[in-house]
Amino acid sequence: MLRFQVINDAQSAQWTHGAGPFELGRAPSESTAVPRFVIEDRYVSRSQLRVEAAGAGQVRLENLGQALELGDGSSLQPNEVRILPLPVKLTAGYSRIEISDELPLGEPDNAYDTISRPVRIERAATAGAVIEVGESPSPATLTKWFETLLSVQRAAAGTAEFYEETARAVVDLVGLDMGLVLVRRGTGWETKAMHEAAGARFSRVSQAVLNHVISQRRTFYRALAGMENSASLAQVDAVVASPVFDAHDEIVGIVYGSRGIQVGTKRPGIVPMEARLVQLLAGAVSAGLARMEKEAEAARNRARFEQFASPVVAAELERNPALLEGTEREITVLFSDLRGFTRISEQLGARDTFQLVGDVMDKLTEQVLKHGGIIIDYYGDGLAAMWNAPLDQADHARFACRAALAMQAELPALSALWQDRLGKPLQIGVGLNTGPARVGNAGSRMRLKYGPRGHTVNVSSRIEGATKHLGVPVLASAATQKLLGDEFATRRICQVRAVGLEGSVELFEVREAPADNAWQLLRTTYEQALKLYESGQWLAAVDLLTPGKADPVGHEDIPSRTLLRLAREAAHNPSSSFDPAFRLDGK
């Protein structure tokens, strides 16, 4: 087994590699057959070096790129192959590379001691004493421990500082000669950070203790407490390794420490207290990585939520993702559609049509979000929105109607921008309906779409379609109208039967209040005529709506003209099965 170390301004990595060739280079390998470490040094060749064990204590080097400088001052030329004894030191670009032999230690299982498992793993275990008899630290020592742990946790998880603080704590807090943070990379290890005490001798990482940690999922250390303190221990290290877990309790790294044994030292090995401190540091790293993963997931969700909801609503969905599973709520739904879209697209062409629709949707979306709504979806030249989900909004119908009228108010400025190319004002129709719906993820698991499903949504869509047939910019159902109070001026337009819906829906025009006198007179005349029509008094309705009997403004009103036509047809061809509901031929 070979041990690699690469050091440059951007990296400090160590890992081990088993059997077979291994490559190093500036670019990822184009083949998956040979693993490769990518060196972050622009002066290294894209494919620089191939390495393979060549018998006991030897390594085969094949230079795939530019010339390399070896540690003895010689060079390895391009395409040159050489077998060298280990260890090998060489330079590529501004990177130092060291390859050494990771000798199997052949240690028996009882060569290492362990302590209680981390709490996250041994959840059912009874908590034992943290400090053994004779190891009680002073208050000052405890304070230092907690301050060090806080410094680790304050560092942003996953950053170089985060790992460096941990490695430094192994030396400065625990008192070992060397501290490392290792991260799993496939079957090998990458050194994220390393810190050494002043004067400490180089120490190889014990693969044996790493294997113990991986297989047993707990902290292991080599105490050496029972070994005789003599010169025979001069090249033996006391080591400790503790697992780092991700949010799914998978081992993703190890906090590792070692102490070189020196003749005459009072405490040559590692004691349980030190092992517990290393485990505490590993727990801090685990917590930091879990926090980072949770924050990253929350950021991704927040970004998705804020595409269709205000920041307040997005925060609620982030706080309570269970809302996506679906809840029954009363909501107000708004559908909006750009009038004459077919003509506009033919007139402008694809490029300008795309720009126009984008301009319109930007303004309509702005008003929905400004008035507390959520965008359900965009469809061609229109959009759908809703209120009262996921947060309660006592005045959701009013919020929706305010948004509808504000959307209409955006049109003059938009029309002015496009006047030269369109030649006529832009128009939109808005339909609103209030009722029960199931609200949650109305999309799929692959593509999230928070929104409602149910009859209330279908009715709202049909009401928006009715605005085109009836010539009224904003129409609301009776269920919405009864929740509006005096803030809006409304006119009952008709009962309507729409394609795909059973039964009729009562519709109301919605306007800003107070309305002018002319419109109020129009409303009074129209609603009286509508009652006459619905009660079968068709001639009386015709008489009320005929020119000279009604205010002249009424003769520019499409609902008045429609009602007059229907009343005349009913009077001319009376039927015992008369249905007062208006019929719409399309959606």
Short mmCIF file of N, CA and C in Angstrom, two decimals, residues 114-266:
data_model
loop_
_atom_site.label_atom_id
_atom_site.label_comp_id
_atom_site.label_asym_id
_atom_site.label_seq_id
_atom_site.Cartn_x
_atom_site.Cartn_y
_atom_site.Cartn_z
N THR A 114 -10.33 1.26 23.47
CA THR A 114 -11.44 2.08 23.00
C THR A 114 -12.16 2.68 24.20
N ILE A 115 -13.05 3.61 23.91
CA ILE A 115 -13.89 4.23 24.93
C ILE A 115 -15.33 4.06 24.50
N SER A 116 -16.26 4.59 25.28
CA SER A 116 -17.68 4.46 24.93
C SER A 116 -17.94 5.09 23.58
N ARG A 117 -18.89 4.53 22.87
CA ARG A 117 -19.23 5.04 21.55
C ARG A 117 -19.73 6.49 21.63
N PRO A 118 -19.64 7.22 20.50
CA PRO A 118 -20.23 8.56 20.48
C PRO A 118 -21.72 8.48 20.79
N VAL A 119 -22.25 9.53 21.42
CA VAL A 119 -23.65 9.54 21.84
C VAL A 119 -24.58 9.32 20.66
N ARG A 120 -24.26 9.88 19.50
CA ARG A 120 -25.13 9.77 18.34
C ARG A 120 -25.26 8.33 17.87
N ILE A 121 -24.26 7.47 18.19
CA ILE A 121 -24.31 6.07 17.79
C ILE A 121 -24.87 5.20 18.90
N GLU A 122 -24.38 5.42 20.12
CA GLU A 122 -24.82 4.60 21.26
C GLU A 122 -25.93 5.35 21.99
N ARG A 123 -27.05 5.62 21.30
CA ARG A 123 -28.11 6.46 21.87
C ARG A 123 -28.77 5.79 23.07
N ALA A 124 -28.82 4.46 23.06
CA ALA A 124 -29.52 3.78 24.13
C ALA A 124 -28.62 3.50 25.33
N ALA A 125 -27.33 3.78 25.18
CA ALA A 125 -26.41 3.46 26.27
C ALA A 125 -26.58 4.44 27.42
N THR A 126 -26.30 3.96 28.61
CA THR A 126 -26.35 4.84 29.77
C THR A 126 -25.08 5.67 29.80
N ALA A 127 -25.25 6.97 29.98
CA ALA A 127 -24.09 7.85 29.98
C ALA A 127 -23.19 7.53 31.16
N GLY A 128 -21.92 7.27 30.90
CA GLY A 128 -20.98 6.98 31.97
C GLY A 128 -20.27 8.24 32.41
N ALA A 129 -19.40 8.10 33.36
CA ALA A 129 -18.64 9.24 33.84
C ALA A 129 -17.69 9.70 32.76
N VAL A 130 -17.68 10.99 32.49
CA VAL A 130 -16.80 11.52 31.46
C VAL A 130 -15.35 11.50 31.91
N ILE A 131 -15.15 11.68 33.19
CA ILE A 131 -13.79 11.77 33.71
C ILE A 131 -13.56 10.65 34.69
N GLU A 132 -12.47 9.95 34.53
CA GLU A 132 -12.18 8.86 35.42
C GLU A 132 -11.50 9.37 36.69
N VAL A 133 -11.48 8.51 37.70
CA VAL A 133 -10.87 8.87 38.97
C VAL A 133 -9.42 9.28 38.74
N GLY A 134 -9.05 10.38 39.33
CA GLY A 134 -7.69 10.85 39.21
C GLY A 134 -7.45 11.72 38.01
N GLU A 135 -8.51 11.99 37.17
CA GLU A 135 -8.32 12.79 35.97
C GLU A 135 -9.10 14.09 36.03
N SER A 136 -9.67 14.45 37.14
CA SER A 136 -10.54 15.62 37.22
C SER A 136 -9.78 16.88 36.83
N PRO A 137 -10.23 17.56 35.76
CA PRO A 137 -9.54 18.78 35.34
C PRO A 137 -9.96 19.96 36.20
N SER A 138 -9.12 20.97 36.21
CA SER A 138 -9.43 22.18 36.96
C SER A 138 -10.45 23.02 36.20
N PRO A 139 -11.12 23.99 36.88
CA PRO A 139 -12.05 24.89 36.18
C PRO A 139 -11.38 25.62 35.02
N ALA A 140 -10.13 26.02 35.20
CA ALA A 140 -9.43 26.72 34.12
C ALA A 140 -9.25 25.82 32.91
N THR A 141 -8.95 24.54 33.16
CA THR A 141 -8.79 23.59 32.06
C THR A 141 -10.11 23.37 31.33
N LEU A 142 -11.18 23.21 32.11
CA LEU A 142 -12.50 23.05 31.50
C LEU A 142 -12.85 24.25 30.64
N THR A 143 -12.56 25.44 31.15
CA THR A 143 -12.85 26.67 30.39
C THR A 143 -12.09 26.67 29.07
N LYS A 144 -10.83 26.27 29.12
CA LYS A 144 -10.03 26.22 27.89
C LYS A 144 -10.61 25.22 26.90
N TRP A 145 -11.06 24.06 27.40
CA TRP A 145 -11.65 23.06 26.52
C TRP A 145 -12.86 23.61 25.78
N PHE A 146 -13.76 24.21 26.54
CA PHE A 146 -15.00 24.71 25.92
C PHE A 146 -14.72 25.88 24.98
N GLU A 147 -13.77 26.74 25.33
CA GLU A 147 -13.42 27.84 24.43
C GLU A 147 -12.86 27.30 23.11
N THR A 148 -12.07 26.25 23.19
CA THR A 148 -11.51 25.65 21.98
C THR A 148 -12.61 25.03 21.12
N LEU A 149 -13.52 24.31 21.77
CA LEU A 149 -14.64 23.72 21.03
C LEU A 149 -15.48 24.78 20.36
N LEU A 150 -15.71 25.89 21.05
CA LEU A 150 -16.50 26.98 20.46
C LEU A 150 -15.78 27.58 19.26
N SER A 151 -14.45 27.68 19.33
CA SER A 151 -13.71 28.23 18.19
C SER A 151 -13.84 27.33 16.98
N VAL A 152 -13.89 26.00 17.21
CA VAL A 152 -14.10 25.06 16.11
C VAL A 152 -15.49 25.24 15.52
N GLN A 153 -16.50 25.34 16.38
CA GLN A 153 -17.87 25.43 15.91
C GLN A 153 -18.19 26.78 15.29
N ARG A 154 -17.45 27.82 15.69
CA ARG A 154 -17.69 29.14 15.09
C ARG A 154 -17.23 29.19 13.64
N ALA A 155 -16.19 28.43 13.33
CA ALA A 155 -15.70 28.41 11.95
C ALA A 155 -16.76 27.80 11.04
N ALA A 156 -16.87 28.35 9.83
CA ALA A 156 -17.87 27.85 8.89
C ALA A 156 -17.56 26.41 8.53
N ALA A 157 -18.56 25.54 8.73
CA ALA A 157 -18.37 24.11 8.49
C ALA A 157 -17.94 23.85 7.06
N GLY A 158 -16.97 22.95 6.90
CA GLY A 158 -16.53 22.57 5.57
C GLY A 158 -15.44 23.44 5.00
N THR A 159 -15.11 24.57 5.68
CA THR A 159 -14.07 25.45 5.17
C THR A 159 -12.71 24.98 5.66
N ALA A 160 -11.66 25.54 5.05
CA ALA A 160 -10.31 25.19 5.48
C ALA A 160 -10.09 25.58 6.94
N GLU A 161 -10.62 26.74 7.34
CA GLU A 161 -10.48 27.19 8.72
C GLU A 161 -11.11 26.19 9.69
N PHE A 162 -12.25 25.63 9.32
CA PHE A 162 -12.97 24.67 10.16
C PHE A 162 -12.09 23.46 10.46
N TYR A 163 -11.50 22.91 9.42
CA TYR A 163 -10.64 21.74 9.60
C TYR A 163 -9.33 22.11 10.31
N GLU A 164 -8.78 23.27 9.98
CA GLU A 164 -7.52 23.69 10.60
C GLU A 164 -7.68 23.92 12.10
N GLU A 165 -8.80 24.52 12.51
CA GLU A 165 -9.06 24.72 13.94
C GLU A 165 -9.13 23.39 14.67
N THR A 166 -9.73 22.40 14.01
CA THR A 166 -9.85 21.08 14.63
C THR A 166 -8.47 20.42 14.79
N ALA A 167 -7.67 20.44 13.72
CA ALA A 167 -6.34 19.84 13.79
C ALA A 167 -5.47 20.55 14.83
N ARG A 168 -5.60 21.87 14.90
CA ARG A 168 -4.82 22.64 15.89
C ARG A 168 -5.25 22.28 17.31
N ALA A 169 -6.56 22.05 17.50
CA ALA A 169 -7.06 21.71 18.83
C ALA A 169 -6.52 20.37 19.31
N VAL A 170 -6.30 19.43 18.38
CA VAL A 170 -5.74 18.13 18.77
C VAL A 170 -4.37 18.32 19.41
N VAL A 171 -3.62 19.29 18.91
CA VAL A 171 -2.28 19.55 19.45
C VAL A 171 -2.35 20.47 20.66
N ASP A 172 -3.03 21.61 20.51
CA ASP A 172 -3.02 22.62 21.56
C ASP A 172 -3.91 22.27 22.75
N LEU A 173 -5.06 21.63 22.47
CA LEU A 173 -6.00 21.30 23.54
C LEU A 173 -5.69 19.94 24.17
N VAL A 174 -5.54 18.93 23.32
CA VAL A 174 -5.32 17.57 23.83
C VAL A 174 -3.87 17.38 24.25
N GLY A 175 -2.95 18.07 23.57
CA GLY A 175 -1.54 17.95 23.93
C GLY A 175 -0.79 16.90 23.17
N LEU A 176 -1.26 16.55 21.95
CA LEU A 176 -0.56 15.57 21.14
C LEU A 176 0.46 16.26 20.24
N ASP A 177 1.30 15.45 19.59
CA ASP A 177 2.33 16.01 18.73
C ASP A 177 1.80 16.40 17.36
N MET A 178 0.80 15.67 16.89
CA MET A 178 0.27 15.93 15.55
C MET A 178 -1.24 15.71 15.55
N GLY A 179 -1.94 16.58 14.85
CA GLY A 179 -3.38 16.43 14.67
C GLY A 179 -3.74 16.53 13.21
N LEU A 180 -4.64 15.65 12.76
CA LEU A 180 -5.08 15.66 11.36
C LEU A 180 -6.59 15.52 11.30
N VAL A 181 -7.15 16.07 10.24
CA VAL A 181 -8.55 15.80 9.89
C VAL A 181 -8.53 15.12 8.54
N LEU A 182 -8.98 13.87 8.52
CA LEU A 182 -8.98 13.06 7.30
C LEU A 182 -10.41 12.93 6.79
N VAL A 183 -10.58 13.02 5.48
CA VAL A 183 -11.90 12.88 4.84
C VAL A 183 -11.84 11.73 3.86
N ARG A 184 -12.87 10.90 3.87
CA ARG A 184 -12.89 9.73 2.98
C ARG A 184 -13.05 10.18 1.53
N ARG A 185 -12.25 9.59 0.67
CA ARG A 185 -12.35 9.80 -0.77
C ARG A 185 -12.31 8.42 -1.42
N GLY A 186 -13.50 7.85 -1.65
CA GLY A 186 -13.56 6.49 -2.16
C GLY A 186 -13.06 5.52 -1.11
N THR A 187 -12.02 4.76 -1.48
CA THR A 187 -11.44 3.81 -0.53
C THR A 187 -10.22 4.40 0.17
N GLY A 188 -9.86 5.63 -0.15
CA GLY A 188 -8.70 6.26 0.45
C GLY A 188 -9.07 7.42 1.35
N TRP A 189 -8.05 8.19 1.71
CA TRP A 189 -8.24 9.30 2.64
C TRP A 189 -7.55 10.54 2.10
N GLU A 190 -8.18 11.69 2.30
CA GLU A 190 -7.57 12.98 1.95
C GLU A 190 -7.38 13.77 3.24
N THR A 191 -6.20 14.34 3.39
CA THR A 191 -5.92 15.15 4.57
C THR A 191 -6.44 16.56 4.34
N LYS A 192 -7.44 16.95 5.11
CA LYS A 192 -8.01 18.29 4.98
C LYS A 192 -7.20 19.32 5.77
N ALA A 193 -6.61 18.88 6.88
CA ALA A 193 -5.81 19.80 7.69
C ALA A 193 -4.83 19.00 8.53
N MET A 194 -3.65 19.59 8.77
CA MET A 194 -2.65 18.95 9.62
C MET A 194 -1.95 20.02 10.44
N HIS A 195 -1.76 19.74 11.72
CA HIS A 195 -1.05 20.68 12.60
C HIS A 195 -0.07 19.88 13.44
N GLU A 196 1.16 20.37 13.54
CA GLU A 196 2.19 19.67 14.29
C GLU A 196 2.74 20.57 15.38
N ALA A 197 3.06 19.98 16.51
CA ALA A 197 3.70 20.72 17.59
C ALA A 197 5.13 21.04 17.18
N ALA A 198 5.67 22.11 17.75
CA ALA A 198 7.04 22.50 17.44
C ALA A 198 8.00 21.37 17.81
N GLY A 199 8.85 21.02 16.87
CA GLY A 199 9.85 19.99 17.12
C GLY A 199 9.36 18.57 17.00
N ALA A 200 8.10 18.37 16.64
CA ALA A 200 7.56 17.02 16.52
C ALA A 200 8.17 16.33 15.30
N ARG A 201 8.46 15.04 15.45
CA ARG A 201 8.99 14.29 14.32
C ARG A 201 7.85 13.81 13.42
N PHE A 202 8.17 13.59 12.15
CA PHE A 202 7.15 13.13 11.20
C PHE A 202 6.59 11.77 11.63
N SER A 203 5.28 11.63 11.53
CA SER A 203 4.62 10.39 11.95
C SER A 203 3.68 9.93 10.85
N ARG A 204 3.80 8.66 10.49
CA ARG A 204 2.89 8.10 9.51
C ARG A 204 1.52 7.85 10.14
N VAL A 205 0.50 7.97 9.31
CA VAL A 205 -0.85 7.65 9.78
C VAL A 205 -1.00 6.14 9.83
N SER A 206 -1.51 5.64 10.92
CA SER A 206 -1.69 4.20 11.09
C SER A 206 -2.96 3.74 10.39
N GLN A 207 -2.79 2.99 9.31
CA GLN A 207 -3.94 2.46 8.60
C GLN A 207 -4.72 1.48 9.46
N ALA A 208 -4.01 0.81 10.35
CA ALA A 208 -4.67 -0.18 11.21
C ALA A 208 -5.72 0.47 12.10
N VAL A 209 -5.37 1.59 12.72
CA VAL A 209 -6.34 2.23 13.61
C VAL A 209 -7.49 2.82 12.80
N LEU A 210 -7.22 3.29 11.59
CA LEU A 210 -8.30 3.79 10.74
C LEU A 210 -9.27 2.66 10.41
N ASN A 211 -8.73 1.49 10.13
CA ASN A 211 -9.60 0.34 9.82
C ASN A 211 -10.46 -0.04 11.02
N HIS A 212 -9.87 0.03 12.22
CA HIS A 212 -10.64 -0.25 13.43
C HIS A 212 -11.81 0.72 13.56
N VAL A 213 -11.54 1.99 13.34
CA VAL A 213 -12.58 3.01 13.48
C VAL A 213 -13.70 2.77 12.48
N ILE A 214 -13.34 2.46 11.24
CA ILE A 214 -14.35 2.25 10.20
C ILE A 214 -15.21 1.03 10.51
N SER A 215 -14.57 -0.05 10.90
CA SER A 215 -15.32 -1.29 11.11
C SER A 215 -16.15 -1.26 12.38
N GLN A 216 -15.66 -0.61 13.44
CA GLN A 216 -16.37 -0.61 14.73
C GLN A 216 -17.17 0.67 14.97
N ARG A 217 -16.96 1.70 14.15
CA ARG A 217 -17.71 2.96 14.26
C ARG A 217 -17.56 3.59 15.65
N ARG A 218 -16.33 3.61 16.14
CA ARG A 218 -16.09 4.19 17.45
C ARG A 218 -14.63 4.63 17.54
N THR A 219 -14.29 5.29 18.62
CA THR A 219 -12.94 5.80 18.82
C THR A 219 -12.00 4.69 19.30
N PHE A 220 -10.79 4.66 18.71
CA PHE A 220 -9.75 3.74 19.16
C PHE A 220 -8.47 4.52 19.42
N TYR A 221 -7.69 4.03 20.38
CA TYR A 221 -6.41 4.66 20.66
C TYR A 221 -5.40 3.60 21.12
N ARG A 222 -4.14 3.90 20.90
CA ARG A 222 -3.08 3.00 21.36
C ARG A 222 -2.42 3.67 22.56
N ALA A 223 -2.69 3.11 23.74
CA ALA A 223 -2.27 3.76 24.97
C ALA A 223 -0.79 3.57 25.26
N LEU A 224 -0.26 2.36 24.99
CA LEU A 224 1.13 2.02 25.32
C LEU A 224 1.39 2.07 26.82
N ALA A 225 0.31 2.08 27.61
CA ALA A 225 0.48 2.25 29.06
C ALA A 225 1.23 1.09 29.69
N GLY A 226 1.03 -0.12 29.12
CA GLY A 226 1.67 -1.28 29.73
C GLY A 226 3.04 -1.58 29.18
N MET A 227 3.52 -0.77 28.24
CA MET A 227 4.81 -1.05 27.62
C MET A 227 5.93 -0.40 28.42
N GLU A 228 7.05 -1.05 28.42
CA GLU A 228 8.19 -0.53 29.18
C GLU A 228 8.71 0.73 28.51
N ASN A 229 8.97 1.75 29.29
CA ASN A 229 9.48 3.01 28.77
C ASN A 229 10.99 2.88 28.54
N SER A 230 11.35 2.57 27.31
CA SER A 230 12.76 2.37 27.01
C SER A 230 13.05 2.83 25.60
N ALA A 231 14.29 2.70 25.21
CA ALA A 231 14.67 3.12 23.87
C ALA A 231 13.99 2.30 22.80
N SER A 232 13.47 1.13 23.16
CA SER A 232 12.79 0.29 22.18
C SER A 232 11.50 0.94 21.70
N LEU A 233 10.99 1.94 22.42
CA LEU A 233 9.76 2.63 22.03
C LEU A 233 10.05 3.89 21.21
N ALA A 234 11.28 4.15 20.89
CA ALA A 234 11.64 5.43 20.29
C ALA A 234 10.95 5.69 18.97
N GLN A 235 10.61 4.64 18.20
CA GLN A 235 9.98 4.84 16.90
C GLN A 235 8.52 4.41 16.90
N VAL A 236 7.92 4.27 18.09
CA VAL A 236 6.53 3.87 18.20
C VAL A 236 5.69 5.08 18.57
N ASP A 237 4.54 5.21 17.92
CA ASP A 237 3.65 6.33 18.21
C ASP A 237 2.44 5.86 18.99
N ALA A 238 2.04 6.68 19.94
CA ALA A 238 0.73 6.52 20.55
C ALA A 238 -0.25 7.28 19.68
N VAL A 239 -1.34 6.64 19.27
CA VAL A 239 -2.26 7.26 18.32
C VAL A 239 -3.69 7.18 18.83
N VAL A 240 -4.53 8.05 18.32
CA VAL A 240 -5.96 8.05 18.63
C VAL A 240 -6.69 8.49 17.37
N ALA A 241 -7.83 7.87 17.11
CA ALA A 241 -8.64 8.21 15.93
C ALA A 241 -10.11 8.10 16.31
N SER A 242 -10.87 9.11 15.92
CA SER A 242 -12.30 9.14 16.27
C SER A 242 -13.11 9.46 15.02
N PRO A 243 -14.24 8.77 14.82
CA PRO A 243 -15.01 8.94 13.57
C PRO A 243 -15.78 10.25 13.51
N VAL A 244 -15.90 10.76 12.29
CA VAL A 244 -16.75 11.92 11.99
C VAL A 244 -17.92 11.41 11.16
N PHE A 245 -19.13 11.72 11.61
CA PHE A 245 -20.34 11.23 10.95
C PHE A 245 -21.05 12.36 10.21
N ASP A 246 -21.71 12.00 9.10
CA ASP A 246 -22.55 12.99 8.43
C ASP A 246 -23.96 12.92 9.01
N ALA A 247 -24.88 13.65 8.39
CA ALA A 247 -26.25 13.72 8.90
C ALA A 247 -26.97 12.39 8.82
N HIS A 248 -26.44 11.46 8.02
CA HIS A 248 -27.07 10.15 7.87
C HIS A 248 -26.32 9.07 8.66
N ASP A 249 -25.47 9.50 9.59
CA ASP A 249 -24.69 8.60 10.44
C ASP A 249 -23.74 7.72 9.65
N GLU A 250 -23.28 8.21 8.51
CA GLU A 250 -22.24 7.53 7.75
C GLU A 250 -20.89 8.16 8.10
N ILE A 251 -19.85 7.34 8.23
CA ILE A 251 -18.52 7.87 8.54
C ILE A 251 -17.95 8.56 7.30
N VAL A 252 -17.69 9.85 7.42
CA VAL A 252 -17.16 10.62 6.29
C VAL A 252 -15.76 11.13 6.57
N GLY A 253 -15.29 10.94 7.79
CA GLY A 253 -13.96 11.43 8.12
C GLY A 253 -13.49 10.90 9.46
N ILE A 254 -12.27 11.27 9.82
CA ILE A 254 -11.68 10.86 11.09
C ILE A 254 -10.83 12.01 11.63
N VAL A 255 -10.95 12.28 12.92
CA VAL A 255 -10.02 13.17 13.61
C VAL A 255 -8.94 12.29 14.21
N TYR A 256 -7.70 12.57 13.86
CA TYR A 256 -6.58 11.67 14.18
C TYR A 256 -5.50 12.46 14.92
N GLY A 257 -4.92 11.82 15.92
CA GLY A 257 -3.82 12.44 16.64
C GLY A 257 -2.76 11.42 16.99
N SER A 258 -1.52 11.88 17.16
CA SER A 258 -0.44 10.96 17.53
C SER A 258 0.55 11.67 18.45
N ARG A 259 1.25 10.85 19.23
CA ARG A 259 2.31 11.36 20.11
C ARG A 259 3.51 10.44 19.96
N GLY A 260 4.62 11.00 19.56
CA GLY A 260 5.84 10.22 19.46
C GLY A 260 6.39 9.90 20.84
N ILE A 261 6.80 8.66 21.04
CA ILE A 261 7.31 8.24 22.34
C ILE A 261 8.77 8.65 22.48
N GLN A 262 9.10 9.25 23.61
CA GLN A 262 10.47 9.66 23.89
C GLN A 262 10.91 9.07 25.23
N VAL A 263 12.15 8.66 25.26
CA VAL A 263 12.69 8.06 26.48
C VAL A 263 12.67 9.10 27.60
N GLY A 264 12.19 8.68 28.76
CA GLY A 264 12.19 9.55 29.93
C GLY A 264 10.91 10.32 30.15
N THR A 265 9.96 10.21 29.21
CA THR A 265 8.70 10.92 29.42
C THR A 265 7.90 10.24 30.50
N LYS A 266 7.18 11.03 31.27
CA LYS A 266 6.40 10.50 32.38
C LYS A 266 5.17 9.76 31.90
#
